[in-house]
Amino acid sequence: MGEVIVITSGKGGVGKTTTSANLGAGLASLGDKVCLIDADIGLRNLDVVMGLENRIVYDLVDVTSGNCSFRKAMIKDKRFENLFLMPAAQTKDKTAVSPEQMRALTEEIKSEFDYVIIDCPAGIEQGFRNAISGANQAIVVTTPEVSAVRDADRIIGLLEKEDLREPKLVINRMRYQMVKHGDMMSIDDIIDILAVDLLGVVPDDEQVVISTNRGEMVVMNDSSRSGQAYRNIVRRIKGEDIPMMNLEEEGGFFRKLRQIIGLK
Amino acid sequence: MAPDLTSGNLVQFPGKGGGEPEEMMDENTVLVQRTLRSGQSIYFDGNVVIVGDVNPGGEVVATGNVVVMGYLRGVVHAGAGGNEKAAVYAFRMRPTQLRIANHITRAPDGDDNGPIVPEIARIKDGTVVIETFSSGSER
Ligand SMILES: Nc1ncnc2c1ncn2[C@@H]1O[C@H](COP(=O)(O)OP(=O)(O)OP(=O)(O)O)[C@@H](O)[C@H]1O
Ligand SMILES: [Mg+2]
């Protein structure tokens, strides 16, 4: 029986979809059978990020409303044959699905997969409630901004109410240089408020944007820092004890890079 | 019966700040053994003791005293209903806004320094003052 993990945040645009795609691909690359569910009905993205948009025939709402089986709607990834996507409907809205239907769907799917990862829409309304209803674990994504952390805190409170206790935190788009200059919240500042376990920190990295625009996942890019961060998170999800990439290391990395390319 | 204290307006007040002063109700105290996160609130007719933090976006309103055995970063209102003798105690006092009876204060903009020690906020001579708390110094 697989784990059902919802990726959520409260605030929009902090990296839920990016994180879902990368964790899905990362877990699949290690041999796990993974199903990604795009629960952002009406604003689907995950198919685009994964480069699978042109293969969609049926979607989540077709499945929950009984038009087709979940196997029929599921799209196989082009890189990993053990990675699947359940696309969201684009022409319906969030009220087309109920939490009970989502619970029943994930219940059915998880019996055939090692991991089911649900990409949650922003907000705390019905789309959020749908996305979390079938999950037994939650990963909260935030960026190092006061407003995003505030929303993450709100979400953690709501998750606890739904009995999704001890969610794990991913801090995305960290800019170590800004932290060093006191212009950005540090990891410690964020953990101090949210008081949850840190799963990983993903640096702000243009490689994410470049990969995303090509329908690829940065986790497969061996030379990128963000890809490394996602690979570390994947291994932590699988229970390995991987130390955090720390600030000093990061400084060291950039210094080394400057030496290599001839800057002082 | 244990009411769900965090779901919203548990107790209705006769209007914040406007009511007549009443005696402190020491027999009526609720213990909250967790952190109040953003969007969570407690409204209580009596004293509230929180064993945990009150995060930014969290709110505690009590007709009596409020004790936060942790980091107070949200909004707190002690003496709601008009009790000017009510006080707020916190291990770490950094509220977004602090209200006692019908007095409202907040930290000066940009001021995040000062000691991180247990402090008490209460009304003295008509204004809210915040002082280092040492046991036995009061009451
Ligand atoms: N680590 C990163 N470095 C640079 N850009 C990033 C990073 N993570 C995400 N982005 C970019 O931020 C934007 C928003 O990311 P994404 O779509 O994953 O957020 P989301 O939380 O799913 O948004 P929504 O709430 O709209 O669903 C995208 O353009 C993405 O490429
Ligand atoms: Mg998204």
mmCIF file of C-alpha atoms and ligand atoms in Angstrom, chain A residues 8-20 22 40 43 45 49 119-123 141 143 171-174 202-210 212-213 218 226 230, ligand 1:
data_model
loop_
_atom_site.group_PDB
_atom_site.id
_atom_site.type_symbol
_atom_site.label_atom_id
_atom_site.label_comp_id
_atom_site.label_asym_id
_atom_site.label_seq_id
_atom_site.Cartn_x
_atom_site.Cartn_y
_atom_site.Cartn_z
ATOM 1 C CA THR A 8 0.536 22.200 -0.311
ATOM 2 C CA SER A 9 1.368 25.785 0.642
ATOM 3 C CA GLY A 10 -1.510 28.202 1.120
ATOM 4 C CA LYS A 11 0.157 30.956 -0.840
ATOM 5 C CA GLY A 12 0.231 30.621 -4.611
ATOM 6 C CA GLY A 13 3.287 30.441 -6.801
ATOM 7 C CA VAL A 14 5.749 29.229 -4.185
ATOM 8 C CA GLY A 15 6.633 26.007 -6.001
ATOM 9 C CA LYS A 16 4.061 23.288 -5.261
ATOM 10 C CA THR A 17 3.827 22.099 -8.843
ATOM 11 C CA THR A 18 7.593 22.274 -9.358
ATOM 12 C CA THR A 19 8.113 20.305 -6.158
ATOM 13 C CA SER A 20 5.471 17.711 -7.074
ATOM 14 C CA ASN A 22 10.542 16.850 -9.172
ATOM 15 C CA ASP A 40 -5.524 22.020 -9.273
ATOM 16 C CA LEU A 43 -5.701 25.689 -13.478
ATOM 17 C CA ASN A 45 -0.088 22.917 -14.707
ATOM 18 C CA VAL A 49 5.701 21.144 -16.345
ATOM 19 C CA ASP A 119 -0.316 18.714 -6.282
ATOM 20 C CA CYS A 120 -2.632 20.961 -4.280
ATOM 21 C CA PRO A 121 -4.054 24.260 -5.531
ATOM 22 C CA ALA A 122 -3.268 27.486 -3.670
ATOM 23 C CA GLY A 123 -5.749 28.672 -1.076
ATOM 24 C CA VAL A 141 6.193 24.358 0.596
ATOM 25 C CA THR A 143 9.506 30.566 0.233
ATOM 26 C CA ILE A 171 11.791 25.881 1.777
ATOM 27 C CA ASN A 172 11.972 26.866 -1.880
ATOM 28 C CA ARG A 173 13.762 29.671 -3.737
ATOM 29 C CA MET A 174 16.274 30.293 -0.982
ATOM 30 C CA VAL A 202 15.857 24.341 -2.619
ATOM 31 C CA PRO A 203 17.896 27.293 -3.816
ATOM 32 C CA ASP A 204 16.462 29.877 -6.164
ATOM 33 C CA ASP A 205 17.851 28.667 -9.456
ATOM 34 C CA GLU A 206 17.231 29.702 -13.037
ATOM 35 C CA GLN A 207 17.762 26.078 -14.038
ATOM 36 C CA VAL A 208 14.311 25.417 -12.563
ATOM 37 C CA VAL A 209 12.757 27.871 -14.991
ATOM 38 C CA ILE A 210 14.792 26.599 -17.929
ATOM 39 C CA THR A 212 10.226 23.799 -16.577
ATOM 40 C CA ASN A 213 9.866 25.630 -19.858
ATOM 41 C CA VAL A 218 15.530 19.790 -12.791
ATOM 42 C CA SER A 226 18.351 22.795 -7.211
ATOM 43 C CA TYR A 230 15.505 17.775 -4.851
HETATM 44 N N1 LIG C 1 13.714 26.953 -6.898
HETATM 45 C C1 LIG C 1 13.249 27.757 -7.862
HETATM 46 N N2 LIG C 1 14.067 28.639 -8.486
HETATM 47 C C2 LIG C 1 13.594 29.451 -9.467
HETATM 48 N N3 LIG C 1 12.316 29.469 -9.881
HETATM 49 C C3 LIG C 1 11.448 28.631 -9.303
HETATM 50 C C4 LIG C 1 11.853 27.741 -8.267
HETATM 51 N N4 LIG C 1 10.753 27.026 -7.866
HETATM 52 C C5 LIG C 1 9.726 27.454 -8.627
HETATM 53 N N5 LIG C 1 10.130 28.411 -9.494
HETATM 54 C C6 LIG C 1 9.276 29.110 -10.472
HETATM 55 O O1 LIG C 1 8.230 29.750 -9.770
HETATM 56 C C7 LIG C 1 7.034 29.710 -10.515
HETATM 57 C C8 LIG C 1 5.914 29.108 -9.684
HETATM 58 O O2 LIG C 1 6.202 27.748 -9.416
HETATM 59 P P1 LIG C 1 5.056 26.649 -9.331
HETATM 60 O O3 LIG C 1 4.158 26.726 -10.500
HETATM 61 O O4 LIG C 1 5.716 25.360 -9.027
HETATM 62 O O5 LIG C 1 4.284 27.185 -8.045
HETATM 63 P P2 LIG C 1 2.891 26.689 -7.472
HETATM 64 O O6 LIG C 1 2.996 26.801 -5.984
HETATM 65 O O7 LIG C 1 2.524 25.375 -8.025
HETATM 66 O O8 LIG C 1 1.908 27.804 -8.048
HETATM 67 P P3 LIG C 1 0.289 27.789 -8.003
HETATM 68 O O9 LIG C 1 -0.064 28.211 -6.609
HETATM 69 O O10 LIG C 1 -0.098 28.796 -9.014
HETATM 70 O O11 LIG C 1 -0.149 26.399 -8.324
HETATM 71 C C9 LIG C 1 7.328 28.917 -11.765
HETATM 72 O O12 LIG C 1 7.557 29.815 -12.816
HETATM 73 C C10 LIG C 1 8.588 28.157 -11.422
HETATM 74 O O13 LIG C 1 9.374 27.901 -12.556
#
